[in-house]
Amino acid sequence: MHAWIDRPLRDGKDADEWEPTESEAIANIDRWYQAGRPLFPRDSLQDVRDQLRKSLKKGDSIYVKAFDGSMYEWPVKTGDIKTLWEPDDDTGEEKRVEWMLLSQAYCSVGIGHWMTRVGQEPEPGPLGDLNSGLEFLDTTLRGWEGSEPWRDIKSTLSSLNLDTKIAKVIGMACGSFTPTLECCGSTRSAVQHALLLTMKTFLQECNLGTGEVACYVQDPGYSKTDRLVLEKSDIKVLEDPEGFLEMDDASLVFSCGPNICVKEIVADIARPSILIWCTVKEEDPEHALYVSLASMTVLFG
């Protein structure tokens, strides 16, 4: 499944009819941000979430207020057929370069449509995959509970003296781990979800958490089977951008190597009591590798 982001209108006109220079856009964004204007205001994300919850149909629009106060209008095109990633006739490779247009430089939130390839095989039936997914996560969880990285994390958490008890654990962009259990990255993603579960239990059993700690995750890439496994594991899947809107001073936020700007959004909208994420290790100048959970950065208030 892929995502398609169409071109919006800006204040009722084609956004491409208005375009700042690159230097102008950079200077304005830097000046506004340094003056205290957030790139990702909570009320803007809340408004987008409220619009997405409505019964939308083709021809409707979703509105997003931009950094400069202008209003971007994203058309709802449910049911449209698009050509995606056409093969390059010269090289036989697929074109996958994504461009950020200067006409959208001040709009930090875009609206996309999920796309399914015409003729694509449906996802396998959930029952068999659900059982194997639950077994895979349970095996990963048991292995993680006895690991040295988890002992180190527990030690760090135990040393904290927080003003607010943690009421929720929120995982952002933790990745899909079913139904292709043998695929690259599935184990890493399963370990991240195991970490969420162990932190939830640990916080409930110690003085850091409330009596019942909720566990939320947000990742648009979750498959149907992922969602079923997570539901059975007492982890609630939230739709974008609800995970961000759940963040407050009574939350622990975890995000390891996301493909979205989680840190920047969190900085604008919330002050969680605990933030856990990985640093980036530059072994190859062309490929940034994320280090293991053993070297996570833990920030707390």
PDB file of N, CA and C in Angstrom, residues 79-157:
ATOM      1  N   GLY A  79     -11.434   7.168  -4.408  1.00  0.00           N
ATOM      2  CA  GLY A  79     -11.964   6.510  -5.600  1.00  0.00           C
ATOM      3  C   GLY A  79     -11.222   6.838  -6.875  1.00  0.00           C
ATOM      4  N   ASP A  80     -10.361   7.867  -6.847  1.00  0.00           N
ATOM      5  CA  ASP A  80      -9.583   8.206  -8.041  1.00  0.00           C
ATOM      6  C   ASP A  80      -8.568   7.108  -8.351  1.00  0.00           C
ATOM      7  N   ILE A  81      -8.200   7.005  -9.605  1.00  0.00           N
ATOM      8  CA  ILE A  81      -7.158   6.072 -10.036  1.00  0.00           C
ATOM      9  C   ILE A  81      -5.964   6.891 -10.496  1.00  0.00           C
ATOM     10  N   LYS A  82      -4.803   6.595  -9.935  1.00  0.00           N
ATOM     11  CA  LYS A  82      -3.587   7.328 -10.260  1.00  0.00           C
ATOM     12  C   LYS A  82      -2.517   6.367 -10.757  1.00  0.00           C
ATOM     13  N   THR A  83      -1.620   6.878 -11.592  1.00  0.00           N
ATOM     14  CA  THR A  83      -0.444   6.121 -11.993  1.00  0.00           C
ATOM     15  C   THR A  83       0.666   6.462 -11.011  1.00  0.00           C
ATOM     16  N   LEU A  84       1.231   5.455 -10.384  1.00  0.00           N
ATOM     17  CA  LEU A  84       2.220   5.677  -9.329  1.00  0.00           C
ATOM     18  C   LEU A  84       3.542   5.019  -9.677  1.00  0.00           C
ATOM     19  N   TRP A  85       4.638   5.787  -9.535  1.00  0.00           N
ATOM     20  CA  TRP A  85       5.987   5.241  -9.749  1.00  0.00           C
ATOM     21  C   TRP A  85       6.121   4.566 -11.114  1.00  0.00           C
ATOM     22  N   GLU A  86       5.916   5.329 -12.175  1.00  0.00           N
ATOM     23  CA  GLU A  86       6.043   4.779 -13.522  1.00  0.00           C
ATOM     24  C   GLU A  86       7.491   4.387 -13.787  1.00  0.00           C
ATOM     25  N   PRO A  87       7.722   3.219 -14.420  1.00  0.00           N
ATOM     26  CA  PRO A  87       9.092   2.793 -14.712  1.00  0.00           C
ATOM     27  C   PRO A  87       9.796   3.775 -15.636  1.00  0.00           C
ATOM     28  N   ASP A  88      11.070   4.016 -15.391  1.00  0.00           N
ATOM     29  CA  ASP A  88      11.877   4.862 -16.247  1.00  0.00           C
ATOM     30  C   ASP A  88      12.310   4.041 -17.459  1.00  0.00           C
ATOM     31  N   ASP A  89      11.937   4.496 -18.662  1.00  0.00           N
ATOM     32  CA  ASP A  89      12.209   3.723 -19.873  1.00  0.00           C
ATOM     33  C   ASP A  89      13.698   3.558 -20.136  1.00  0.00           C
ATOM     34  N   ASP A  90      14.508   4.494 -19.651  1.00  0.00           N
ATOM     35  CA  ASP A  90      15.933   4.438 -19.946  1.00  0.00           C
ATOM     36  C   ASP A  90      16.677   3.458 -19.045  1.00  0.00           C
ATOM     37  N   THR A  91      16.302   3.375 -17.780  1.00  0.00           N
ATOM     38  CA  THR A  91      17.062   2.556 -16.839  1.00  0.00           C
ATOM     39  C   THR A  91      16.301   1.343 -16.340  1.00  0.00           C
ATOM     40  N   GLY A  92      14.995   1.333 -16.546  1.00  0.00           N
ATOM     41  CA  GLY A  92      14.190   0.236 -16.027  1.00  0.00           C
ATOM     42  C   GLY A  92      13.935   0.356 -14.542  1.00  0.00           C
ATOM     43  N   GLU A  93      14.404   1.451 -13.924  1.00  0.00           N
ATOM     44  CA  GLU A  93      14.205   1.651 -12.503  1.00  0.00           C
ATOM     45  C   GLU A  93      12.954   2.486 -12.257  1.00  0.00           C
ATOM     46  N   GLU A  94      12.451   2.403 -11.035  1.00  0.00           N
ATOM     47  CA  GLU A  94      11.269   3.172 -10.691  1.00  0.00           C
ATOM     48  C   GLU A  94      11.669   4.553 -10.193  1.00  0.00           C
ATOM     49  N   LYS A  95      10.887   5.547 -10.580  1.00  0.00           N
ATOM     50  CA  LYS A  95      11.133   6.908 -10.123  1.00  0.00           C
ATOM     51  C   LYS A  95      10.516   7.073  -8.737  1.00  0.00           C
ATOM     52  N   ARG A  96      11.357   7.325  -7.737  1.00  0.00           N
ATOM     53  CA  ARG A  96      10.825   7.446  -6.384  1.00  0.00           C
ATOM     54  C   ARG A  96      11.301   8.730  -5.705  1.00  0.00           C
ATOM     55  N   VAL A  97      11.695   9.708  -6.501  1.00  0.00           N
ATOM     56  CA  VAL A  97      12.149  10.964  -5.926  1.00  0.00           C
ATOM     57  C   VAL A  97      10.932  11.787  -5.525  1.00  0.00           C
ATOM     58  N   GLU A  98      10.883  12.200  -4.259  1.00  0.00           N
ATOM     59  CA  GLU A  98       9.792  13.032  -3.783  1.00  0.00           C
ATOM     60  C   GLU A  98      10.292  14.468  -3.641  1.00  0.00           C
ATOM     61  N   TRP A  99       9.567  15.392  -4.247  1.00  0.00           N
ATOM     62  CA  TRP A  99       9.967  16.785  -4.232  1.00  0.00           C
ATOM     63  C   TRP A  99       9.103  17.566  -3.245  1.00  0.00           C
ATOM     64  N   MET A 100       9.722  18.475  -2.499  1.00  0.00           N
ATOM     65  CA  MET A 100       8.980  19.407  -1.662  1.00  0.00           C
ATOM     66  C   MET A 100       8.917  20.724  -2.410  1.00  0.00           C
ATOM     67  N   LEU A 101       7.724  21.104  -2.842  1.00  0.00           N
ATOM     68  CA  LEU A 101       7.551  22.306  -3.637  1.00  0.00           C
ATOM     69  C   LEU A 101       7.657  23.547  -2.755  1.00  0.00           C
ATOM     70  N   LEU A 102       8.292  24.588  -3.269  1.00  0.00           N
ATOM     71  CA  LEU A 102       8.412  25.830  -2.523  1.00  0.00           C
ATOM     72  C   LEU A 102       7.053  26.451  -2.249  1.00  0.00           C
ATOM     73  N   SER A 103       6.079  26.167  -3.103  1.00  0.00           N
ATOM     74  CA  SER A 103       4.735  26.707  -2.898  1.00  0.00           C
ATOM     75  C   SER A 103       4.073  26.131  -1.652  1.00  0.00           C
ATOM     76  N   GLN A 104       4.635  25.029  -1.123  1.00  0.00           N
ATOM     77  CA  GLN A 104       4.102  24.414   0.095  1.00  0.00           C
ATOM     78  C   GLN A 104       5.089  24.522   1.260  1.00  0.00           C
ATOM     79  N   ALA A 105       6.080  25.397   1.113  1.00  0.00           N
ATOM     80  CA  ALA A 105       7.151  25.482   2.106  1.00  0.00           C
ATOM     81  C   ALA A 105       6.648  25.858   3.492  1.00  0.00           C
ATOM     82  N   TYR A 106       5.562  26.619   3.566  1.00  0.00           N
ATOM     83  CA  TYR A 106       5.067  27.082   4.858  1.00  0.00           C
ATOM     84  C   TYR A 106       3.972  26.182   5.427  1.00  0.00           C
ATOM     85  N   CYS A 107       3.650  25.108   4.741  1.00  0.00           N
ATOM     86  CA  CYS A 107       2.601  24.195   5.207  1.00  0.00           C
ATOM     87  C   CYS A 107       3.259  22.914   5.711  1.00  0.00           C
ATOM     88  N   SER A 108       3.332  22.752   7.022  1.00  0.00           N
ATOM     89  CA  SER A 108       4.067  21.627   7.603  1.00  0.00           C
ATOM     90  C   SER A 108       3.259  20.339   7.660  1.00  0.00           C
ATOM     91  N   VAL A 109       1.962  20.405   7.398  1.00  0.00           N
ATOM     92  CA  VAL A 109       1.100  19.221   7.444  1.00  0.00           C
ATOM     93  C   VAL A 109       0.457  19.018   6.078  1.00  0.00           C
ATOM     94  N   GLY A 110       0.681  17.852   5.487  1.00  0.00           N
ATOM     95  CA  GLY A 110       0.054  17.511   4.210  1.00  0.00           C
ATOM     96  C   GLY A 110      -0.976  16.421   4.400  1.00  0.00           C
ATOM     97  N   ILE A 111      -1.928  16.329   3.498  1.00  0.00           N
ATOM     98  CA  ILE A 111      -2.979  15.318   3.569  1.00  0.00           C
ATOM     99  C   ILE A 111      -2.775  14.323   2.429  1.00  0.00           C
ATOM    100  N   GLY A 112      -2.644  13.048   2.766  1.00  0.00           N
ATOM    101  CA  GLY A 112      -2.413  12.018   1.751  1.00  0.00           C
ATOM    102  C   GLY A 112      -3.544  11.024   1.682  1.00  0.00           C
ATOM    103  N   HIS A 113      -3.601  10.276   0.576  1.00  0.00           N
ATOM    104  CA  HIS A 113      -4.572   9.204   0.387  1.00  0.00           C
ATOM    105  C   HIS A 113      -3.830   7.876   0.315  1.00  0.00           C
ATOM    106  N   TRP A 114      -4.334   6.861   1.029  1.00  0.00           N
ATOM    107  CA  TRP A 114      -3.786   5.523   0.880  1.00  0.00           C
ATOM    108  C   TRP A 114      -4.217   4.965  -0.465  1.00  0.00           C
ATOM    109  N   MET A 115      -3.266   4.316  -1.130  1.00  0.00           N
ATOM    110  CA  MET A 115      -3.544   3.756  -2.452  1.00  0.00           C
ATOM    111  C   MET A 115      -3.297   2.252  -2.449  1.00  0.00           C
ATOM    112  N   THR A 116      -4.141   1.522  -3.143  1.00  0.00           N
ATOM    113  CA  THR A 116      -3.968   0.087  -3.342  1.00  0.00           C
ATOM    114  C   THR A 116      -3.805  -0.159  -4.827  1.00  0.00           C
ATOM    115  N   ARG A 117      -2.789  -0.924  -5.201  1.00  0.00           N
ATOM    116  CA  ARG A 117      -2.560  -1.201  -6.614  1.00  0.00           C
ATOM    117  C   ARG A 117      -3.729  -1.987  -7.201  1.00  0.00           C
ATOM    118  N   VAL A 118      -4.140  -1.598  -8.384  1.00  0.00           N
ATOM    119  CA  VAL A 118      -5.211  -2.306  -9.072  1.00  0.00           C
ATOM    120  C   VAL A 118      -4.764  -3.738  -9.336  1.00  0.00           C
ATOM    121  N   GLY A 119      -5.586  -4.709  -8.924  1.00  0.00           N
ATOM    122  CA  GLY A 119      -5.235  -6.108  -9.113  1.00  0.00           C
ATOM    123  C   GLY A 119      -4.358  -6.675  -8.026  1.00  0.00           C
ATOM    124  N   GLN A 120      -4.046  -5.866  -7.003  1.00  0.00           N
ATOM    125  CA  GLN A 120      -3.196  -6.346  -5.912  1.00  0.00           C
ATOM    126  C   GLN A 120      -3.921  -7.410  -5.098  1.00  0.00           C
ATOM    127  N   GLU A 121      -3.188  -8.444  -4.713  1.00  0.00           N
ATOM    128  CA  GLU A 121      -3.777  -9.498  -3.904  1.00  0.00           C
ATOM    129  C   GLU A 121      -4.131  -8.949  -2.523  1.00  0.00           C
ATOM    130  N   PRO A 122      -5.295  -9.303  -1.990  1.00  0.00           N
ATOM    131  CA  PRO A 122      -5.659  -8.836  -0.652  1.00  0.00           C
ATOM    132  C   PRO A 122      -4.752  -9.450   0.404  1.00  0.00           C
ATOM    133  N   GLU A 123      -4.705  -8.791   1.553  1.00  0.00           N
ATOM    134  CA  GLU A 123      -3.890  -9.303   2.656  1.00  0.00           C
ATOM    135  C   GLU A 123      -4.409 -10.674   3.077  1.00  0.00           C
ATOM    136  N   PRO A 124      -3.512 -11.605   3.409  1.00  0.00           N
ATOM    137  CA  PRO A 124      -3.938 -12.953   3.798  1.00  0.00           C
ATOM    138  C   PRO A 124      -4.941 -12.934   4.937  1.00  0.00           C
ATOM    139  N   GLY A 125      -5.772 -13.969   5.001  1.00  0.00           N
ATOM    140  CA  GLY A 125      -6.771 -14.087   6.057  1.00  0.00           C
ATOM    141  C   GLY A 125      -6.144 -13.952   7.423  1.00  0.00           C
ATOM    142  N   PRO A 126      -6.820 -13.310   8.366  1.00  0.00           N
ATOM    143  CA  PRO A 126      -6.190 -12.935   9.621  1.00  0.00           C
ATOM    144  C   PRO A 126      -5.942 -14.067  10.602  1.00  0.00           C
ATOM    145  N   LEU A 127      -6.706 -15.154  10.576  1.00  0.00           N
ATOM    146  CA  LEU A 127      -6.644 -16.125  11.660  1.00  0.00           C
ATOM    147  C   LEU A 127      -5.265 -16.751  11.808  1.00  0.00           C
ATOM    148  N   GLY A 128      -4.752 -17.351  10.724  1.00  0.00           N
ATOM    149  CA  GLY A 128      -3.440 -17.981  10.805  1.00  0.00           C
ATOM    150  C   GLY A 128      -2.354 -16.982  11.115  1.00  0.00           C
ATOM    151  N   ASP A 129      -2.415 -15.818  10.458  1.00  0.00           N
ATOM    152  CA  ASP A 129      -1.413 -14.795  10.689  1.00  0.00           C
ATOM    153  C   ASP A 129      -1.522 -14.226  12.097  1.00  0.00           C
ATOM    154  N   LEU A 130      -2.747 -14.141  12.627  1.00  0.00           N
ATOM    155  CA  LEU A 130      -2.929 -13.641  13.984  1.00  0.00           C
ATOM    156  C   LEU A 130      -2.234 -14.556  14.985  1.00  0.00           C
ATOM    157  N   ASN A 131      -2.425 -15.849  14.842  1.00  0.00           N
ATOM    158  CA  ASN A 131      -1.804 -16.799  15.765  1.00  0.00           C
ATOM    159  C   ASN A 131      -0.282 -16.742  15.690  1.00  0.00           C
ATOM    160  N   SER A 132       0.254 -16.716  14.460  1.00  0.00           N
ATOM    161  CA  SER A 132       1.709 -16.661  14.313  1.00  0.00           C
ATOM    162  C   SER A 132       2.244 -15.311  14.775  1.00  0.00           C
ATOM    163  N   GLY A 133       1.468 -14.245  14.543  1.00  0.00           N
ATOM    164  CA  GLY A 133       1.886 -12.924  14.991  1.00  0.00           C
ATOM    165  C   GLY A 133       1.931 -12.822  16.502  1.00  0.00           C
ATOM    166  N   LEU A 134       0.911 -13.370  17.167  1.00  0.00           N
ATOM    167  CA  LEU A 134       0.885 -13.378  18.628  1.00  0.00           C
ATOM    168  C   LEU A 134       2.047 -14.192  19.194  1.00  0.00           C
ATOM    169  N   GLU A 135       2.323 -15.327  18.563  1.00  0.00           N
ATOM    170  CA  GLU A 135       3.432 -16.175  19.011  1.00  0.00           C
ATOM    171  C   GLU A 135       4.767 -15.462  18.819  1.00  0.00           C
ATOM    172  N   PHE A 136       4.913 -14.789  17.680  1.00  0.00           N
ATOM    173  CA  PHE A 136       6.147 -14.067  17.383  1.00  0.00           C
ATOM    174  C   PHE A 136       6.379 -12.948  18.398  1.00  0.00           C
ATOM    175  N   LEU A 137       5.334 -12.175  18.694  1.00  0.00           N
ATOM    176  CA  LEU A 137       5.481 -11.088  19.653  1.00  0.00           C
ATOM    177  C   LEU A 137       5.741 -11.629  21.053  1.00  0.00           C
ATOM    178  N   ASP A 138       5.078 -12.725  21.421  1.00  0.00           N
ATOM    179  CA  ASP A 138       5.277 -13.314  22.749  1.00  0.00           C
ATOM    180  C   ASP A 138       6.699 -13.837  22.911  1.00  0.00           C
ATOM    181  N   THR A 139       7.214 -14.495  21.864  1.00  0.00           N
ATOM    182  CA  THR A 139       8.593 -14.996  21.907  1.00  0.00           C
ATOM    183  C   THR A 139       9.581 -13.842  22.022  1.00  0.00           C
ATOM    184  N   THR A 140       9.329 -12.794  21.247  1.00  0.00           N
ATOM    185  CA  THR A 140      10.186 -11.609  21.302  1.00  0.00           C
ATOM    186  C   THR A 140      10.128 -10.963  22.679  1.00  0.00           C
ATOM    187  N   LEU A 141       8.927 -10.904  23.257  1.00  0.00           N
ATOM    188  CA  LEU A 141       8.743 -10.299  24.573  1.00  0.00           C
ATOM    189  C   LEU A 141       9.520 -11.058  25.644  1.00  0.00           C
ATOM    190  N   ARG A 142       9.442 -12.388  25.613  1.00  0.00           N
ATOM    191  CA  ARG A 142      10.148 -13.188  26.620  1.00  0.00           C
ATOM    192  C   ARG A 142      11.662 -13.031  26.487  1.00  0.00           C
ATOM    193  N   GLY A 143      12.138 -12.952  25.238  1.00  0.00           N
ATOM    194  CA  GLY A 143      13.564 -12.731  25.030  1.00  0.00           C
ATOM    195  C   GLY A 143      13.998 -11.351  25.492  1.00  0.00           C
ATOM    196  N   TRP A 144      13.163 -10.353  25.247  1.00  0.00           N
ATOM    197  CA  TRP A 144      13.487  -8.985  25.635  1.00  0.00           C
ATOM    198  C   TRP A 144      13.496  -8.824  27.153  1.00  0.00           C
ATOM    199  N   GLU A 145      12.576  -9.484  27.851  1.00  0.00           N
ATOM    200  CA  GLU A 145      12.482  -9.358  29.307  1.00  0.00           C
ATOM    201  C   GLU A 145      13.754  -9.829  30.010  1.00  0.00           C
ATOM    202  N   GLY A 146      14.482 -10.752  29.396  1.00  0.00           N
ATOM    203  CA  GLY A 146      15.707 -11.251  30.010  1.00  0.00           C
ATOM    204  C   GLY A 146      16.967 -10.612  29.466  1.00  0.00           C
ATOM    205  N   SER A 147      16.820  -9.564  28.677  1.00  0.00           N
ATOM    206  CA  SER A 147      17.973  -8.965  28.007  1.00  0.00           C
ATOM    207  C   SER A 147      18.669  -7.914  28.869  1.00  0.00           C
ATOM    208  N   GLU A 148      19.938  -7.700  28.590  1.00  0.00           N
ATOM    209  CA  GLU A 148      20.709  -6.684  29.303  1.00  0.00           C
ATOM    210  C   GLU A 148      20.215  -5.268  29.011  1.00  0.00           C
ATOM    211  N   PRO A 149      19.874  -4.933  27.740  1.00  0.00           N
ATOM    212  CA  PRO A 149      19.346  -3.584  27.485  1.00  0.00           C
ATOM    213  C   PRO A 149      18.120  -3.259  28.333  1.00  0.00           C
ATOM    214  N   TRP A 150      17.204  -4.238  28.506  1.00  0.00           N
ATOM    215  CA  TRP A 150      16.022  -3.970  29.316  1.00  0.00           C
ATOM    216  C   TRP A 150      16.399  -3.773  30.784  1.00  0.00           C
ATOM    217  N   ARG A 151      17.381  -4.514  31.278  1.00  0.00           N
ATOM    218  CA  ARG A 151      17.833  -4.311  32.656  1.00  0.00           C
ATOM    219  C   ARG A 151      18.404  -2.902  32.824  1.00  0.00           C
ATOM    220  N   ASP A 152      19.136  -2.432  31.811  1.00  0.00           N
ATOM    221  CA  ASP A 152      19.701  -1.082  31.873  1.00  0.00           C
ATOM    222  C   ASP A 152      18.597  -0.025  31.870  1.00  0.00           C
ATOM    223  N   ILE A 153      17.582  -0.243  31.031  1.00  0.00           N
ATOM    224  CA  ILE A 153      16.477   0.719  30.958  1.00  0.00           C
ATOM    225  C   ILE A 153      15.711   0.756  32.277  1.00  0.00           C
ATOM    226  N   LYS A 154      15.457  -0.414  32.863  1.00  0.00           N
ATOM    227  CA  LYS A 154      14.770  -0.457  34.159  1.00  0.00           C
ATOM    228  C   LYS A 154      15.575   0.282  35.226  1.00  0.00           C
ATOM    229  N   SER A 155      16.884   0.111  35.175  1.00  0.00           N
ATOM    230  CA  SER A 155      17.739   0.787  36.151  1.00  0.00           C
ATOM    231  C   SER A 155      17.638   2.299  35.999  1.00  0.00           C
ATOM    232  N   THR A 156      17.638   2.760  34.744  1.00  0.00           N
ATOM    233  CA  THR A 156      17.513   4.196  34.492  1.00  0.00           C
ATOM    234  C   THR A 156      16.160   4.718  34.955  1.00  0.00           C
ATOM    235  N   LEU A 157      15.095   3.993  34.608  1.00  0.00           N
ATOM    236  CA  LEU A 157      13.753   4.420  35.012  1.00  0.00           C
ATOM    237  C   LEU A 157      13.617   4.450  36.531  1.00  0.00           C
TER     238      LEU A 157
END
